[in-house]
Amino acid sequence: MDERAAIVPTLPRLSPTSSYWQDPPHPISTHRTTRELPESVSTIIIGSGITGASIAYNVLDKSDASSVLMLEARTTCSGATGRNGGHTKAASYRAFLDNVRDQGEAEAARIARFEYRNIKAVHAFAREHKIECDSWEGDTVDIIYDVNQWNRARQAVSEMRRILGEEDVAAQHKFYDASETAERFLTDGAVGSVSYEAGSINAYKFVIGVLGLALTKGLNLQTETPVLEICRSSGGQSRWTVKTQRGSIEAQRVIMATNGYTAYLYPAVKGIIVPLRGTVAAQRPGSKMPKEGLKMTYSFIYGNGYEYMISRPPGSRYAGDLIIGGCSTKAPEEGLYEWGTTDDTAMDPEIGQYVRDSAANYFGSQWGEDDPDGRIRKQWTGIMGYSSQGFPLVGKAPGEDNLWIAASFQGSGMVLCFLTAKALVTVMDGEDDEEIIDWFPRAFRMSEGRLKDKFQGRLHEKAPMDLELKAGREAQPVPEECPIRSQGTMPPST
């Protein structure tokens, strides 16, 4: 892993695999607000995914906002956000025990609540601003095939209920044993399952909607304008020069919303933020699958990894399609060579085949025959960003004035980015303690210390062996408990 983590990322590559979400591309996909680049602006945002778009909206929402320029290397929202699996799903219990151990109970609770609130804020923003993005809120289920993962899930949810409180919305989960799982969720062979609140969304359309709002507020969006270098301006220590293939721009402040590509522009995070290529497929459901589509989203969890899946909601284009991704550990060496690559023009053949087969394999006899037009509607790859501690890096670059970062979202951008953007803008405006100290996780904040952490690969996937059942005891189902659906107190989402 050290060798893979040390690879310096490239710029986003031309002609990436074609994403289901970007077909057809939106009219602003190649938008340039002005024919020429401005010579000087107040703020430059690099990246047009959900992080960059949300930062732009929040900056421009301030009454004193001045000139804001967004630079995108390829087309609008052509990175991870526009290439994801469509899930708004936290699965906070999966990392909760590790977070308690490493960060303490209060911070673990803050992270879980933040993830839940971020999901609710995304869907609420889409409703409030009438963004047509197939926003759907409901339940998800994790089908668990490994006894250690099952035991760890039970322990984690028990700890969440103890620390957050039995009635906290982020702690609401329902467990089902093997027979209930097979009957309810059409999947055989599982140890059990756990269900909780989640959702799905067309993230590409959501970001296009956010950018549309930002454009009406004065955003200058420049697509197909790769940034080559960020350097200090000759005009002063606190100003920056951003060099692109189309010329250079002076800026008072620069924000890198560049996720897995960040180390290309900011070498201090080389080996700290490491790219990982993910693979996703859009599939037509088999003949025996529910004609109206599945009523919830899914994950399939095994000993050393997982897959995630949504069913496209009623009323959406290709309603009922299954969008499934993951599977990277099914490649040789558990997908080691997917780390460190920024090549989303290609796909690992073994991972690609596993993704194509996975949904039919999980549903088994419930799948039926493939659609006459073929199982696969589209398959693609995308580049995510992972950090040494398993958390985003958000805040001011250590030792630098007016250089900011919001990156490394661990493949969970729809769970983390939207409110992270709001938090970052709050910090940049000097309102840190008053506005966000209670709800934004401290573990996400950028610091000098975080630049010294050794990268360990994707965290929270494997259950420790000490959770293995002793003396052949069978796993026992946890009693079902009625979930509470009130939204609780949320930080501002607009």
PDB file of C-alpha atoms in Angstrom, residues 17-21 80 82-87 277-283 308-310 322-328 338 346-347 351-352 355-356 358 376-384:
ATOM      1  CA  THR A  17     -16.010   6.191 -19.117  1.00  0.00           C
ATOM      2  CA  SER A  18     -19.557   7.336 -19.806  1.00  0.00           C
ATOM      3  CA  SER A  19     -21.613   7.732 -16.622  1.00  0.00           C
ATOM      4  CA  TYR A  20     -25.290   6.753 -16.526  1.00  0.00           C
ATOM      5  CA  TRP A  21     -26.086  10.018 -14.741  1.00  0.00           C
ATOM      6  CA  ALA A  80     -16.877  11.524  -8.424  1.00  0.00           C
ATOM      7  CA  GLY A  82     -21.397  12.665 -11.341  1.00  0.00           C
ATOM      8  CA  ARG A  83     -20.107   9.104 -11.347  1.00  0.00           C
ATOM      9  CA  ASN A  84     -21.430   7.739  -8.041  1.00  0.00           C
ATOM     10  CA  GLY A  85     -24.011   5.115  -7.123  1.00  0.00           C
ATOM     11  CA  GLY A  86     -26.895   7.448  -6.294  1.00  0.00           C
ATOM     12  CA  HIS A  87     -27.030   6.637  -2.587  1.00  0.00           C
ATOM     13  CA  ARG A 277     -11.041   3.968  -8.504  1.00  0.00           C
ATOM     14  CA  GLY A 278     -14.578   2.707  -8.028  1.00  0.00           C
ATOM     15  CA  THR A 279     -16.757   0.736 -10.452  1.00  0.00           C
ATOM     16  CA  VAL A 280     -20.533   1.100 -10.876  1.00  0.00           C
ATOM     17  CA  ALA A 281     -23.120  -0.461 -13.186  1.00  0.00           C
ATOM     18  CA  ALA A 282     -26.708   0.388 -14.097  1.00  0.00           C
ATOM     19  CA  GLN A 283     -28.652  -2.846 -14.599  1.00  0.00           C
ATOM     20  CA  TYR A 308     -24.114  -0.946  -2.457  1.00  0.00           C
ATOM     21  CA  MET A 309     -27.249  -0.713  -4.587  1.00  0.00           C
ATOM     22  CA  ILE A 310     -30.234   1.518  -5.229  1.00  0.00           C
ATOM     23  CA  LEU A 322     -30.577  -1.174 -10.230  1.00  0.00           C
ATOM     24  CA  ILE A 323     -27.433   0.892  -9.704  1.00  0.00           C
ATOM     25  CA  ILE A 324     -24.798  -1.258  -8.015  1.00  0.00           C
ATOM     26  CA  GLY A 325     -21.173  -0.604  -7.189  1.00  0.00           C
ATOM     27  CA  GLY A 326     -18.272  -1.601  -4.990  1.00  0.00           C
ATOM     28  CA  CYS A 327     -16.621  -4.983  -5.400  1.00  0.00           C
ATOM     29  CA  SER A 328     -13.052  -3.609  -5.413  1.00  0.00           C
ATOM     30  CA  GLU A 338      -7.207   0.350  -7.793  1.00  0.00           C
ATOM     31  CA  ALA A 346     -10.673   2.358 -18.007  1.00  0.00           C
ATOM     32  CA  MET A 347     -12.043  -0.445 -15.826  1.00  0.00           C
ATOM     33  CA  ILE A 351     -14.035  -6.033 -10.943  1.00  0.00           C
ATOM     34  CA  GLY A 352     -16.166  -5.056 -13.924  1.00  0.00           C
ATOM     35  CA  VAL A 355     -20.194  -5.894 -10.659  1.00  0.00           C
ATOM     36  CA  ARG A 356     -22.136  -7.096 -13.704  1.00  0.00           C
ATOM     37  CA  SER A 358     -23.391  -9.325  -8.420  1.00  0.00           C
ATOM     38  CA  ILE A 376     -26.321  -3.923 -18.347  1.00  0.00           C
ATOM     39  CA  ARG A 377     -27.557  -0.515 -19.396  1.00  0.00           C
ATOM     40  CA  LYS A 378     -24.251   1.237 -18.644  1.00  0.00           C
ATOM     41  CA  GLN A 379     -21.063   0.669 -16.645  1.00  0.00           C
ATOM     42  CA  TRP A 380     -18.457   3.227 -15.597  1.00  0.00           C
ATOM     43  CA  THR A 381     -15.699   4.126 -13.163  1.00  0.00           C
ATOM     44  CA  GLY A 382     -14.926   7.151 -10.990  1.00  0.00           C
ATOM     45  CA  ILE A 383     -12.160   8.422  -8.719  1.00  0.00           C
ATOM     46  CA  MET A 384     -12.722   8.802  -4.984  1.00  0.00           C
TER      47      MET A 384
END
